[in-house]
Short mmCIF file of C-alpha atoms in Angstrom, two decimals:
data_model
loop_
_atom_site.label_atom_id
_atom_site.label_comp_id
_atom_site.label_asym_id
_atom_site.label_seq_id
_atom_site.Cartn_x
_atom_site.Cartn_y
_atom_site.Cartn_z
CA MET A 388 14.37 -11.98 -10.39
CA LYS A 389 13.12 -8.78 -12.02
CA THR A 390 14.60 -5.42 -11.15
CA LEU A 391 12.37 -2.62 -9.90
CA ASP A 392 12.70 -0.85 -13.25
CA GLN A 393 11.57 -4.00 -15.06
CA TRP A 394 8.54 -4.24 -12.78
CA PHE A 395 7.75 -0.57 -13.44
CA GLU A 396 8.04 -1.00 -17.22
CA GLU A 397 5.66 -3.95 -17.17
CA TYR A 398 3.24 -2.20 -14.80
CA ALA A 399 3.23 0.95 -16.93
CA VAL A 400 1.90 -0.97 -19.95
CA SER A 401 -1.60 -1.03 -18.45
CA HIS A 402 -1.32 2.45 -16.94
CA GLN A 403 -0.94 4.84 -19.88
CA ASN A 404 -4.21 6.77 -19.81
CA PRO A 405 -3.79 10.02 -17.85
CA LYS A 406 -7.16 9.57 -16.08
CA ASN A 407 -6.30 6.01 -15.08
CA LYS A 408 -2.92 7.19 -13.81
CA ALA A 409 -4.54 9.98 -11.78
CA ILE A 410 -7.03 7.51 -10.30
CA HIS A 411 -4.15 5.20 -9.38
CA TYR A 412 -2.22 8.03 -7.72
CA ILE A 413 -5.17 8.41 -5.35
CA CYS A 414 -6.56 4.89 -5.05
CA VAL A 415 -3.35 2.84 -4.68
CA PRO A 416 -2.18 4.79 -1.61
CA ALA A 417 -5.76 4.69 -0.28
CA ILE A 418 -5.85 0.90 -0.58
CA PHE A 419 -2.46 0.59 1.12
CA PHE A 420 -3.64 2.96 3.85
CA SER A 421 -6.89 1.04 4.36
CA ILE A 422 -5.08 -2.29 4.62
CA VAL A 423 -2.84 -0.81 7.31
CA GLY A 424 -5.99 0.33 9.11
CA LEU A 425 -7.60 -3.09 8.83
CA LEU A 426 -4.48 -4.77 10.19
CA MET A 427 -4.32 -2.27 13.04
CA SER A 428 -7.93 -3.21 13.86
CA ILE A 429 -7.01 -6.81 14.66
CA PRO A 430 -6.94 -7.30 18.42
CA ASN A 431 -3.32 -7.24 19.53
CA SER A 432 -3.35 -8.50 23.10
CA PHE A 433 -0.84 -11.19 22.08
CA LEU A 434 1.60 -8.53 20.87
CA ASN A 435 0.98 -6.37 23.95
CA ASP A 436 1.70 -9.34 26.22
CA LEU A 437 4.78 -10.28 24.21
CA LEU A 438 6.38 -6.86 23.78
CA HIS A 439 5.06 -4.70 26.66
CA LEU A 440 5.88 -1.53 24.73
CA ASN A 441 2.63 0.31 25.42
CA GLN A 442 3.05 1.99 22.03
CA PRO A 443 -0.12 1.26 20.01
CA ILE A 444 1.21 2.92 16.86
CA ILE A 445 3.94 0.29 16.55
CA GLU A 446 2.60 -2.54 18.70
CA ASN A 447 0.01 -3.96 16.30
CA TRP A 448 -0.39 -6.50 13.50
CA ALA A 449 0.07 -3.86 10.78
CA VAL A 450 3.68 -3.34 11.87
CA VAL A 451 4.32 -7.10 11.81
CA VAL A 452 2.99 -7.36 8.25
CA LEU A 453 4.73 -4.16 7.15
CA LEU A 454 8.09 -5.57 8.23
CA PHE A 455 7.61 -8.37 5.72
CA VAL A 456 6.36 -5.92 3.09
CA LEU A 457 9.51 -3.85 3.58
CA LEU A 458 11.64 -6.95 3.03
CA PHE A 459 9.99 -7.32 -0.38
CA TYR A 460 10.89 -3.73 -1.29
CA LEU A 461 14.35 -3.99 0.23
CA ARG A 462 15.05 -6.89 -2.11
CA LEU A 463 14.28 -4.57 -5.04
CA SER A 464 15.70 -1.24 -3.87
CA VAL A 465 16.96 0.20 -0.59
CA ALA A 466 15.81 3.67 -1.62
CA MET A 467 12.29 2.43 -2.42
CA ALA A 468 12.15 0.48 0.84
CA ILE A 469 12.97 3.68 2.73
CA LYS A 470 10.27 5.62 0.85
CA ILE A 471 7.68 2.91 1.50
CA ALA A 472 8.78 2.74 5.16
CA VAL A 473 8.15 6.48 5.54
CA PHE A 474 4.75 6.17 3.85
CA SER A 475 3.94 3.15 6.03
CA PHE A 476 4.82 5.04 9.20
CA LEU A 477 2.58 7.93 8.13
CA CYS A 478 -0.21 5.42 7.50
CA LEU A 479 0.28 3.96 10.98
CA ILE A 480 0.13 7.38 12.64
CA LEU A 481 -2.89 8.61 10.69
CA ASN A 482 -4.80 5.35 11.18
CA PHE A 483 -4.07 5.47 14.90
CA TYR A 484 -5.59 8.94 15.19
CA ILE A 485 -8.56 8.13 12.96
CA GLY A 486 -9.21 5.15 15.23
CA GLN A 487 -9.56 7.54 18.17
CA PHE A 488 -12.69 9.06 16.58
CA VAL A 489 -14.38 6.33 14.52
CA PRO A 490 -14.27 2.54 14.40
CA LEU A 491 -11.07 2.03 12.39
CA TRP A 492 -12.15 -1.27 10.87
CA ALA A 493 -15.35 0.28 9.45
CA PHE A 494 -13.56 3.36 8.15
CA SER A 495 -10.87 1.17 6.54
CA ILE A 496 -13.40 -1.11 4.85
CA GLY A 497 -15.14 1.94 3.41
CA VAL A 498 -11.90 3.39 2.04
CA PHE A 499 -10.87 -0.03 0.70
CA VAL A 500 -14.14 -0.58 -1.20
CA VAL A 501 -14.30 2.93 -2.65
CA ALA A 502 -10.64 2.82 -3.72
CA TRP A 503 -11.05 -0.56 -5.46
CA ILE A 504 -14.12 0.73 -7.29
CA GLY A 505 -11.93 3.62 -8.45
CA GLN A 506 -9.19 1.23 -9.54
CA PHE A 507 -11.53 -0.87 -11.65
CA TYR A 508 -13.13 2.26 -13.11
CA GLY A 509 -9.65 3.48 -14.08
CA HIS A 510 -8.87 0.19 -15.79
CA ASN A 511 -12.21 0.38 -17.59
CA ILE A 512 -11.13 3.78 -18.94
CA GLU A 513 -7.72 2.31 -19.84
CA GLY A 514 -9.31 -0.68 -21.54
CA LYS A 515 -6.80 -3.05 -19.94
CA LYS A 516 -7.02 -5.52 -17.09
CA PRO A 517 -5.30 -4.74 -13.80
CA SER A 518 -1.70 -5.99 -13.74
CA PHE A 519 -2.22 -8.07 -10.61
CA LEU A 520 -4.48 -10.41 -12.60
CA LYS A 521 -1.33 -11.41 -14.50
CA ASP A 522 0.97 -11.58 -11.45
CA ILE A 523 -0.15 -11.09 -7.85
CA GLN A 524 3.17 -9.37 -7.05
CA PHE A 525 1.89 -6.31 -8.90
CA LEU A 526 -0.20 -5.59 -5.79
CA MET A 527 3.15 -4.74 -4.18
CA ILE A 528 4.52 -2.95 -7.23
CA GLY A 529 1.58 -0.53 -7.44
CA PRO A 530 2.50 1.49 -4.34
CA ALA A 531 6.16 1.66 -5.41
CA TRP A 532 5.12 2.76 -8.92
CA VAL A 533 2.99 5.56 -7.44
CA VAL A 534 5.82 6.70 -5.14
CA HIS A 535 8.26 6.54 -8.04
CA ASN A 536 6.03 8.53 -10.40
CA LEU A 537 4.95 11.14 -7.90
CA PHE A 538 8.28 11.81 -6.20
CA SER A 539 11.03 11.12 -8.70
CA LYS A 540 12.63 13.67 -10.94
CA LYS A 541 11.66 13.06 -14.53
#
């Protein structure tokens, strides 16, 4: 099993161009955010009936999926899992409030599409294929790499 630093080193190979990096710093969190929104858009009557919490921010399918996502990060780094958990919670809150004003599923699809267009444009600038084409796990490494690069002391 690779360490988080090994994942970052491998991911960084196709993310050297400053413009591509800047695009990733915007688009990777946007994709994560939009996926949370899409998952929150799935009808959750089953969860409501099961849990009876009456807390829509945490009683939805996004939270169920995010618990498994956090297990992936926890396996690599407790500190990174905590950072991703904080970001995930912020995504849940913001998506909840966006959903009060617009159809969340439609908003999330729009963000998702635009962010992926940005990602592929960034890789076109870089001249290298996205890392996830080599290993699907890089879809999980991308958010951690962004958090690491934006919030760690260098």
